[in-house]
PDB file of C-alpha atoms in Angstrom:
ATOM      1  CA  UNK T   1     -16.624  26.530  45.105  1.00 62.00           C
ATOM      2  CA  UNK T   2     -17.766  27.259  41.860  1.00 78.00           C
ATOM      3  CA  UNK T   3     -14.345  28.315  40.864  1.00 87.00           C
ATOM      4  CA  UNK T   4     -12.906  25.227  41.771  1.00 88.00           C
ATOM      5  CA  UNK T   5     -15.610  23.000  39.552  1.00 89.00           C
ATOM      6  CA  UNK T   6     -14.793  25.596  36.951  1.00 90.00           C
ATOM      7  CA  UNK T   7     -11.030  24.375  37.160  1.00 91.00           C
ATOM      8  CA  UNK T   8     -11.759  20.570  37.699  1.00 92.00           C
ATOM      9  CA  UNK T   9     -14.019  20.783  34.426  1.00 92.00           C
ATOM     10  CA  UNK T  10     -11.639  22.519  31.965  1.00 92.00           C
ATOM     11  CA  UNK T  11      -8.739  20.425  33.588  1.00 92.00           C
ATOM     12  CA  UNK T  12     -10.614  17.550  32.406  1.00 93.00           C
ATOM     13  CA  UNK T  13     -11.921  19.144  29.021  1.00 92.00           C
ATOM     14  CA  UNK T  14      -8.297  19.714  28.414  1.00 93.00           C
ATOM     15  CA  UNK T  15      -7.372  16.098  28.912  1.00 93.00           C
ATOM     16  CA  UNK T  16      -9.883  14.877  26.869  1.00 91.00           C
ATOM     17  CA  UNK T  17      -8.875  17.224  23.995  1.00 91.00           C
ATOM     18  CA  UNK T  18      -4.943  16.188  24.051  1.00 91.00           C
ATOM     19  CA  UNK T  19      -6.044  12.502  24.483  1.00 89.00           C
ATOM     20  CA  UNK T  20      -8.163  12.849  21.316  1.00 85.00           C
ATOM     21  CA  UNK T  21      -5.313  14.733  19.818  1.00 86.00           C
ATOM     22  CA  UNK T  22      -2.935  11.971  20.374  1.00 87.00           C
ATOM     23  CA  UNK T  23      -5.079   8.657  19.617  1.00 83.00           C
ATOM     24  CA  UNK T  24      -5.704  10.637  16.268  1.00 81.00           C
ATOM     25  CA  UNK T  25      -1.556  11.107  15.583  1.00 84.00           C
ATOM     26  CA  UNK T  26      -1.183   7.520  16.737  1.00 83.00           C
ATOM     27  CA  UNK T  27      -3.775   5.949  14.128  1.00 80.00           C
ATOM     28  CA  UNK T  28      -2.335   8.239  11.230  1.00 79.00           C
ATOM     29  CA  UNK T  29       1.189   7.385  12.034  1.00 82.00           C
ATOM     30  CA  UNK T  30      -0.341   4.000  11.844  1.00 80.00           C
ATOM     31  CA  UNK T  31      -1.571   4.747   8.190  1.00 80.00           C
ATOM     32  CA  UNK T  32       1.754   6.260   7.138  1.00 80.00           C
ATOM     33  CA  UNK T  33       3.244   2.842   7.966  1.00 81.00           C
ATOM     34  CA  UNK T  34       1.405   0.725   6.310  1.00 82.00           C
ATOM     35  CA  UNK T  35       1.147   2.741   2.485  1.00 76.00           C
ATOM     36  CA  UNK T  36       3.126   5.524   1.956  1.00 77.00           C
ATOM     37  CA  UNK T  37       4.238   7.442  -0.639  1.00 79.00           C
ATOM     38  CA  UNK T  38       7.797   7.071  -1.679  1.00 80.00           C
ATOM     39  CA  UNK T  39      10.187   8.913   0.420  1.00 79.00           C
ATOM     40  CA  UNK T  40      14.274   9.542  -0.509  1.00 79.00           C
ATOM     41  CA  UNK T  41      14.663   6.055   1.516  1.00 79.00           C
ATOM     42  CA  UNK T  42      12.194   4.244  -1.133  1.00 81.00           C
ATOM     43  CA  UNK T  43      13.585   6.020  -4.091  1.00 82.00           C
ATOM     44  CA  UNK T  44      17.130   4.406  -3.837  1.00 86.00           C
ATOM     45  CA  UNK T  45      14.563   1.114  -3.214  1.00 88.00           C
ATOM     46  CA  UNK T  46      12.901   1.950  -6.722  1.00 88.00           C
ATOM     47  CA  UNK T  47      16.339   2.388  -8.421  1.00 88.00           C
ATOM     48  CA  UNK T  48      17.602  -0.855  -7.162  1.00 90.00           C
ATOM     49  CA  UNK T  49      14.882  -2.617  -8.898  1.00 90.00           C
ATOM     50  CA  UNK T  50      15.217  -0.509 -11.668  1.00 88.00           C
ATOM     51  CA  UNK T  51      18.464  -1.896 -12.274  1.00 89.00           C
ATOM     52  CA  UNK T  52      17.292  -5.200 -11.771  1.00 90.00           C
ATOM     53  CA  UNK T  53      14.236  -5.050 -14.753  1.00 90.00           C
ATOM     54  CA  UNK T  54      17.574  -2.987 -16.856  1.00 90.00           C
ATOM     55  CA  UNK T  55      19.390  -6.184 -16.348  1.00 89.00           C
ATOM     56  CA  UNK T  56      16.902  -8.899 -16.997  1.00 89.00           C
ATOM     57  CA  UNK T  57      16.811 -10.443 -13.449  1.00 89.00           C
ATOM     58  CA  UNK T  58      13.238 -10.037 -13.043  1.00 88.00           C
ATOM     59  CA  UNK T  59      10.958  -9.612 -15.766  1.00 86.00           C
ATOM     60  CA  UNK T  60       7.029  -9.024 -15.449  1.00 86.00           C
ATOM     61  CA  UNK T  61       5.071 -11.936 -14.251  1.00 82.00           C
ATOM     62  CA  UNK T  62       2.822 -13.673 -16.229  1.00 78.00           C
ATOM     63  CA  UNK T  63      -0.153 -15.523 -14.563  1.00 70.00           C
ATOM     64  CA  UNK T  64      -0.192 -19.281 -15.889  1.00 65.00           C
TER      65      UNK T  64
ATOM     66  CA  UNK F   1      11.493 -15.094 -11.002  1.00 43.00           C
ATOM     67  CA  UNK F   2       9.055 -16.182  -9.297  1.00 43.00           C
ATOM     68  CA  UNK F   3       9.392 -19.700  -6.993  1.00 45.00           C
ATOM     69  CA  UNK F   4       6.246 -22.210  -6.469  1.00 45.00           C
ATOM     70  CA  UNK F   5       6.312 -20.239  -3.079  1.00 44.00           C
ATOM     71  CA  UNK F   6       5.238 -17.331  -4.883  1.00 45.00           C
ATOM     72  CA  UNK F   7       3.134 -18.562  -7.260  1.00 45.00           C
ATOM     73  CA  UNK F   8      -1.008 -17.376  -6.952  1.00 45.00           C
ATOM     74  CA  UNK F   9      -3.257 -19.740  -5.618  1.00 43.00           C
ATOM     75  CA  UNK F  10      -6.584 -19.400  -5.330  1.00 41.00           C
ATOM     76  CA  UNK F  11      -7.820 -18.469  -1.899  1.00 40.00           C
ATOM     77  CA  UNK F  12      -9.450 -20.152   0.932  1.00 40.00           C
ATOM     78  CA  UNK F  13     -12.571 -19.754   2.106  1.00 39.00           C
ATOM     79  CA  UNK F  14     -11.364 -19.102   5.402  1.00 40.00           C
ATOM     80  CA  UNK F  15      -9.275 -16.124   4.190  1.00 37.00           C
ATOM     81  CA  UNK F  16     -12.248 -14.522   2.391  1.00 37.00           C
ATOM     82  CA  UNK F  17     -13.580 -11.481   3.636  1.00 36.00           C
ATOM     83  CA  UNK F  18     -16.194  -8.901   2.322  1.00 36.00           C
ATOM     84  CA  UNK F  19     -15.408  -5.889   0.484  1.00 37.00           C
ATOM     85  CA  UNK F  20     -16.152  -3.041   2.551  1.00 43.00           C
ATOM     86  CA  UNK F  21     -18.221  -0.386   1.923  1.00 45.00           C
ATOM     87  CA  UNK F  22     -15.624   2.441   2.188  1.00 50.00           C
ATOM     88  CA  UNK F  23     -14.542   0.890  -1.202  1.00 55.00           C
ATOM     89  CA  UNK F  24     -15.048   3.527  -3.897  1.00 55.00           C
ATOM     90  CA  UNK F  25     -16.988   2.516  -6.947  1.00 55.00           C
ATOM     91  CA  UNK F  26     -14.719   2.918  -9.754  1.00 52.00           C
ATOM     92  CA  UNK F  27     -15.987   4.706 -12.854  1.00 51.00           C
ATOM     93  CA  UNK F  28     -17.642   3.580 -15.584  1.00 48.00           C
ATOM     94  CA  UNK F  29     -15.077   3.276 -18.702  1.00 46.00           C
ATOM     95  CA  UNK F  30     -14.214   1.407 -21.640  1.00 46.00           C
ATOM     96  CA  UNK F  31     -10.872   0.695 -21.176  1.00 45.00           C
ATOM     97  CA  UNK F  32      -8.400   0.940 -24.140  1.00 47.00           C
ATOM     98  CA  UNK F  33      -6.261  -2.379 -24.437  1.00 47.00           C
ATOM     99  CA  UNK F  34      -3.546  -0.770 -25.878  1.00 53.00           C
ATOM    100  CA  UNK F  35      -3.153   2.075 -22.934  1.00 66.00           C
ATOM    101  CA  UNK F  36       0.383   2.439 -21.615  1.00 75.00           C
ATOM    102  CA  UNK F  37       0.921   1.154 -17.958  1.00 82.00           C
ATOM    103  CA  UNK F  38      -0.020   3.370 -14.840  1.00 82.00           C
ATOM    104  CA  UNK F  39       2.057   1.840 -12.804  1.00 84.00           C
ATOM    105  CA  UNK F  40       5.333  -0.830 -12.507  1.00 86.00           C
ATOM    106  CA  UNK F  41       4.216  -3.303  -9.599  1.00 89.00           C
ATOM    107  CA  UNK F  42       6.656  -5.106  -7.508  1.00 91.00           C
ATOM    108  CA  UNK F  43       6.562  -7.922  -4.371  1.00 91.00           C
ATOM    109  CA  UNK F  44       9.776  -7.729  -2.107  1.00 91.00           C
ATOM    110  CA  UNK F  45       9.048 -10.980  -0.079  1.00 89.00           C
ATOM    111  CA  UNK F  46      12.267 -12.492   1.521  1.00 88.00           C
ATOM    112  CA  UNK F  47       9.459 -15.394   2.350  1.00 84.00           C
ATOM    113  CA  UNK F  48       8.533 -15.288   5.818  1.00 84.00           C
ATOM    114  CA  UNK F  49       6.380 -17.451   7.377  1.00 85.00           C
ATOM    115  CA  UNK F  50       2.891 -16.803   8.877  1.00 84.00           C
ATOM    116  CA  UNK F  51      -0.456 -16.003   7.706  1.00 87.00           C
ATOM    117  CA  UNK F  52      -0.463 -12.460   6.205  1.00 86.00           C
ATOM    118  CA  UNK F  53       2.380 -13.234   4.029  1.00 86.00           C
ATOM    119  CA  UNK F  54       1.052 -16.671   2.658  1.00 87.00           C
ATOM    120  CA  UNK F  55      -2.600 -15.186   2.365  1.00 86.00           C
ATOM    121  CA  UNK F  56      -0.469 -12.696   0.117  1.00 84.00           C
ATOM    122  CA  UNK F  57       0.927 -15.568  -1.676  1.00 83.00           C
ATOM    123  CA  UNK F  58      -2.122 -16.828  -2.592  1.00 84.00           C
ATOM    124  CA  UNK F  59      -3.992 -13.731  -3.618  1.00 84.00           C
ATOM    125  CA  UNK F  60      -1.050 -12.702  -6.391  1.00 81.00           C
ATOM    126  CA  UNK F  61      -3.366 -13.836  -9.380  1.00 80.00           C
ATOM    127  CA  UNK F  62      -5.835 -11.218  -8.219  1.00 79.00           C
ATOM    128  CA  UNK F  63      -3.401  -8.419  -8.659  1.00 76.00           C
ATOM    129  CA  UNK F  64      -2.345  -9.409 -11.830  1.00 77.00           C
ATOM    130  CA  UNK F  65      -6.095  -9.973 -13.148  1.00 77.00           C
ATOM    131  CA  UNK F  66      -7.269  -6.387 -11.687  1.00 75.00           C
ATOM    132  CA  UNK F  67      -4.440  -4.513 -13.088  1.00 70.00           C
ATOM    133  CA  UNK F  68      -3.374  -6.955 -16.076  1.00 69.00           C
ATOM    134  CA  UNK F  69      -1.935  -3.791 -18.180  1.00 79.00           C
ATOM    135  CA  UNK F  70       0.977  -2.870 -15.616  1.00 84.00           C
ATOM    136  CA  UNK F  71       3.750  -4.936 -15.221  1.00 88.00           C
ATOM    137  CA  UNK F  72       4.001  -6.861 -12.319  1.00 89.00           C
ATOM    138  CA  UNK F  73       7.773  -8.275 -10.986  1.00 91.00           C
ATOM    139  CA  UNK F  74       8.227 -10.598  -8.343  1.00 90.00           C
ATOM    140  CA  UNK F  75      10.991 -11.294  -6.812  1.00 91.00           C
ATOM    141  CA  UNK F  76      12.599 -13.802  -5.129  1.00 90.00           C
ATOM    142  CA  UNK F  77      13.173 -14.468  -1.793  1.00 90.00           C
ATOM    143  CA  UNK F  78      17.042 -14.509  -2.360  1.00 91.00           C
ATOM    144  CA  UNK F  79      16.703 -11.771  -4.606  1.00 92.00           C
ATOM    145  CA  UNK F  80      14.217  -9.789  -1.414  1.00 92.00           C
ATOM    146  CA  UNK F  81      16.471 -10.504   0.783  1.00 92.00           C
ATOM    147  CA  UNK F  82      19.239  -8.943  -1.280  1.00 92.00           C
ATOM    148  CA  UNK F  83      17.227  -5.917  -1.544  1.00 91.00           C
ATOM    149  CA  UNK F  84      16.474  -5.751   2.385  1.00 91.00           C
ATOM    150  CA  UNK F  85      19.959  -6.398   3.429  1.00 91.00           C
ATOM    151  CA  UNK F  86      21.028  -3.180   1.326  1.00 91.00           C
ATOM    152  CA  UNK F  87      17.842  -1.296   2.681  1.00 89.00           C
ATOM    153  CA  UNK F  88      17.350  -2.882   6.587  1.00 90.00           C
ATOM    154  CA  UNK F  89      14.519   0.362   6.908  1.00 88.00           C
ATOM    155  CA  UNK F  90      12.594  -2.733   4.823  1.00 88.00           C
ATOM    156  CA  UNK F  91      13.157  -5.363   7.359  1.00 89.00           C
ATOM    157  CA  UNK F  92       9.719  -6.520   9.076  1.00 86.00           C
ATOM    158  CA  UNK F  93       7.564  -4.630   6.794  1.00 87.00           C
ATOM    159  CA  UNK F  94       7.574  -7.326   3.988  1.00 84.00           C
ATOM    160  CA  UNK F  95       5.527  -8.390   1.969  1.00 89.00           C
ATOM    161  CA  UNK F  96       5.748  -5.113   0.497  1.00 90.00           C
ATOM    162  CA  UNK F  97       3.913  -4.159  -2.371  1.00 89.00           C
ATOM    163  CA  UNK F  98       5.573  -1.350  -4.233  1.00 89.00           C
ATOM    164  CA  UNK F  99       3.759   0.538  -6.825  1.00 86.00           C
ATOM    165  CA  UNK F 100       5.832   3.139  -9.403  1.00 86.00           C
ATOM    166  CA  UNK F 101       3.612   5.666 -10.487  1.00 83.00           C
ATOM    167  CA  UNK F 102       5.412   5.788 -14.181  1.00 82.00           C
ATOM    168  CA  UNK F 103       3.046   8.579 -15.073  1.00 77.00           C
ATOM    169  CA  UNK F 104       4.581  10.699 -12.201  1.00 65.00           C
ATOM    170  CA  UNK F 105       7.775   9.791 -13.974  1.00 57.00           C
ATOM    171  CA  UNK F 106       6.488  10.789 -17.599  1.00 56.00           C
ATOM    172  CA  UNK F 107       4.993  14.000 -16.359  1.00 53.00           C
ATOM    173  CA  UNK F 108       8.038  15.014 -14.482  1.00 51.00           C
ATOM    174  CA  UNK F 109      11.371  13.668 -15.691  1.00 50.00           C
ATOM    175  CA  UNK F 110      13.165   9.717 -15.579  1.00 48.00           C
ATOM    176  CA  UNK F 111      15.148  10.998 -12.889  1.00 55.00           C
ATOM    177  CA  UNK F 112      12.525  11.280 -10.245  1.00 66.00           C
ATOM    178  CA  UNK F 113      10.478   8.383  -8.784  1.00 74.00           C
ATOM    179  CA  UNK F 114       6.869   8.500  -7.817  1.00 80.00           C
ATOM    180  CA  UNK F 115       4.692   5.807  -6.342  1.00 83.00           C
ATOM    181  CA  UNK F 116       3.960   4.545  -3.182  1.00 84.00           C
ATOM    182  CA  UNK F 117       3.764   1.236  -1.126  1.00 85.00           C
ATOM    183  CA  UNK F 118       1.927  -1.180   0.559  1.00 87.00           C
ATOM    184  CA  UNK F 119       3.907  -2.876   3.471  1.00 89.00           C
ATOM    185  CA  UNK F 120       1.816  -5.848   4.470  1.00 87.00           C
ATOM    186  CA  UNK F 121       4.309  -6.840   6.943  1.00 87.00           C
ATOM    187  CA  UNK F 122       3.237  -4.952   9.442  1.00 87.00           C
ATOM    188  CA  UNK F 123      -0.264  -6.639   9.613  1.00 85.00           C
ATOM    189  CA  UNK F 124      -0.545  -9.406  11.964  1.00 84.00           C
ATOM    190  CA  UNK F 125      -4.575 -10.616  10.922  1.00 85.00           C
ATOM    191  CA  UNK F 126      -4.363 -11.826   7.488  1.00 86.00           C
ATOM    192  CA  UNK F 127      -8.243 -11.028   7.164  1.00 86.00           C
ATOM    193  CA  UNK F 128      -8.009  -7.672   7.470  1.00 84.00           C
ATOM    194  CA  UNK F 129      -4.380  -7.709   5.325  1.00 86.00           C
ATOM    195  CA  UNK F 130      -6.586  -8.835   2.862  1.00 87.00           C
ATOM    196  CA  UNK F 131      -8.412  -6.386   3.165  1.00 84.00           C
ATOM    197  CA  UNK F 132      -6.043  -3.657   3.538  1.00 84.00           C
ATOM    198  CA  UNK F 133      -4.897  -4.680  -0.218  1.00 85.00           C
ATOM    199  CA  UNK F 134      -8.352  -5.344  -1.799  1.00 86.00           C
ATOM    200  CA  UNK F 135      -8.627  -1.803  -0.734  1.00 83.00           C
ATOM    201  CA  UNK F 136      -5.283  -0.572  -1.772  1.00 84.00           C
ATOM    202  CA  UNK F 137      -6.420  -1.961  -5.739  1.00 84.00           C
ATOM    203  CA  UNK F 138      -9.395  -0.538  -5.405  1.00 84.00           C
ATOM    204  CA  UNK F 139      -7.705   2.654  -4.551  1.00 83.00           C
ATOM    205  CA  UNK F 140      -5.691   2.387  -7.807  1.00 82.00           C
ATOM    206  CA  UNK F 141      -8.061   1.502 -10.227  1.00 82.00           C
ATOM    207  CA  UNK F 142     -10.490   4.027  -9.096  1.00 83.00           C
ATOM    208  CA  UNK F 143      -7.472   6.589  -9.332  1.00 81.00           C
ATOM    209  CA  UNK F 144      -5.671   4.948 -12.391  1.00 80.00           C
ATOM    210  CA  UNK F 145      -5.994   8.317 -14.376  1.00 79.00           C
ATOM    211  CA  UNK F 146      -5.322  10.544 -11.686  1.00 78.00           C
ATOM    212  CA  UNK F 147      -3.015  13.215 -12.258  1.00 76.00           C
ATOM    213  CA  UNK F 148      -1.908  13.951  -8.795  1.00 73.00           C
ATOM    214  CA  UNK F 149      -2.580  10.482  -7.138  1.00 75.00           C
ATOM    215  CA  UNK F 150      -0.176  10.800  -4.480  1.00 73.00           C
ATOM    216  CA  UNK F 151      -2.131  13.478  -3.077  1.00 72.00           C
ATOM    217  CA  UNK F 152      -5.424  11.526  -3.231  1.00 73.00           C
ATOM    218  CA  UNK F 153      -3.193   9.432  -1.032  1.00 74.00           C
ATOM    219  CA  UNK F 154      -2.564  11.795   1.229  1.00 69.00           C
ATOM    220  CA  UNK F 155      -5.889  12.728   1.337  1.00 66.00           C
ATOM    221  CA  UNK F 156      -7.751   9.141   1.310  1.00 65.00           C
ATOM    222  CA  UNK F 157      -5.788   6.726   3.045  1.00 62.00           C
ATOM    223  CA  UNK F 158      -3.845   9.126   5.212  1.00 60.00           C
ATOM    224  CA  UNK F 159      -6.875  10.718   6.308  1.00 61.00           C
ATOM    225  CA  UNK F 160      -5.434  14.066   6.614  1.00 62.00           C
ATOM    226  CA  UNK F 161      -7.307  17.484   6.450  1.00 64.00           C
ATOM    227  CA  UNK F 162     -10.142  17.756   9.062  1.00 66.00           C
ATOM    228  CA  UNK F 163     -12.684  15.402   7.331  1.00 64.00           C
ATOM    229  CA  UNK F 164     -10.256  12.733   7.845  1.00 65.00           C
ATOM    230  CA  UNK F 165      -9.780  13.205  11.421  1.00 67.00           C
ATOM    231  CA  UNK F 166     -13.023  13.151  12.030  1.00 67.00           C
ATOM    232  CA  UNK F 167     -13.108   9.655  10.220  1.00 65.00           C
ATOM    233  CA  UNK F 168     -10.359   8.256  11.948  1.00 61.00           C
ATOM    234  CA  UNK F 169     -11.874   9.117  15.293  1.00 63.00           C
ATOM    235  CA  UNK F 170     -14.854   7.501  14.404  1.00 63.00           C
ATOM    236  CA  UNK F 171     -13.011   4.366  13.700  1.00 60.00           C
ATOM    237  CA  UNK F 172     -13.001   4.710   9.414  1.00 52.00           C
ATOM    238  CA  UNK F 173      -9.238   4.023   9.852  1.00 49.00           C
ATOM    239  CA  UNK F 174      -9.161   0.995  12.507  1.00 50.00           C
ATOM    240  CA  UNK F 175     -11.015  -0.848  10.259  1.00 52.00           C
ATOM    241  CA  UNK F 176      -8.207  -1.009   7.881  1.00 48.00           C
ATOM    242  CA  UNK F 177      -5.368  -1.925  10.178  1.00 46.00           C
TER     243      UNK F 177
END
């Protein structure tokens, strides 16, 4: 009988752990999403607008 | 560049919330007026419409006034939309707030880019999208001369290593989004 609690308890303790364990992965990934820092994606992002200051099409905002 | 859609206004009360306290005190300096820029800012915003992206709108002025020595581009919608058309990862994230770190770029070469970004976007209460970026400029000016600030990142706002689990399980981290 005690065996079986035994089981029933560290099935449960187990749960609890990879439910933790994912909730935590979830709200990071959540994190990630909203600021990051730049990743190979971002860096052709950074050189586009690069190319855009180069050229004069946008130039640094100044408040009125 | 920028439209009257883009242009700061001041904000509403009803889009006014309090700083939190997990905002870092920044420290005490005299700040040199002639120190080179940290950082090149940038607003993609192909000019959706909704909440989080007008509270944006209207909170530009206080980007420019907390960080007045970095340049700050915005571009247009037709001009954002350019950008996300050529980069659709982009799509549904905007307003996205992209920071170059050019110190990254001094330290390491022209050729590589370091910085990081804020995508806005993704929030759907414009409360706590305001407070997402009060938080993001506090992260930056407390961090301004940083030498590895993209680790702080990683450390701070990614909550990684164990400390930061524990404060994302204790709900540090679902207060921001």
């Amino acid at each position: 009988m005690n065996s079986v609690s035994d089981i029933i308890t560290s099935a449960f303790g187990i749960l609890l752990l990879a439910a933790v364990a994912y909730e935590l992965k979830q709200r990071r990934k959540r994190l990630r999403e909203l600021y990051n820092v730049l990743d190979a994606e971002d860096k052709q992002v950074v050189a586009d607008l690069d190319e855009m200051v180069k050229h004069g099409l946008i130039t640094p905002y100044t408040p009125h | 560049m920028a439209t009257d859609a883009t242009k700061p206004r001041p904000a509403t009360k009803n889009t006014s919330v309090t700083v939190t306290s997990e905002m870092e005190e920044a420290p005490t300096r005299s700040y040199d007026v002639k120190e080179l820029p940290r950082f090149q800012f940038f607003l993609i915003d192909s000019g959706w419409i909704g909440p989080v992206p007008e509270l944006i709108r209207q909170n530009l002025g206080m980007i420019t006034h907390l960080h007045d020595n970095d340049p700050f581009y915005i571009l247009s919608s037709e001009q954002s939309n350019q950008i996300l058309k050529k980069h659709p990862h982009l799509i549904g994230k905007d307003p996205i707030l992209l920071a170059r770190d050019l110190h990254g770029s001094r330290m390491t070469g022209a050729t590589e880019y370091h910085g990081f970004h804020l995508n806005l976007g993704i929030m759907k209460d414009p409360e706590k999208a305001l407070d997402v970026l009060q938080h993001f400029l506090n992260f930056l000016a407390v961090h301004r001369k940083s030498q590895s600030i993209e680790s702080k990142i990683r450390q701070q706002l990614h909550r990684d290593g164990f400390e930061g689990a524990i404060e994302v399980l204790r709900g540090g981290a679902e207060s921001l989004i």
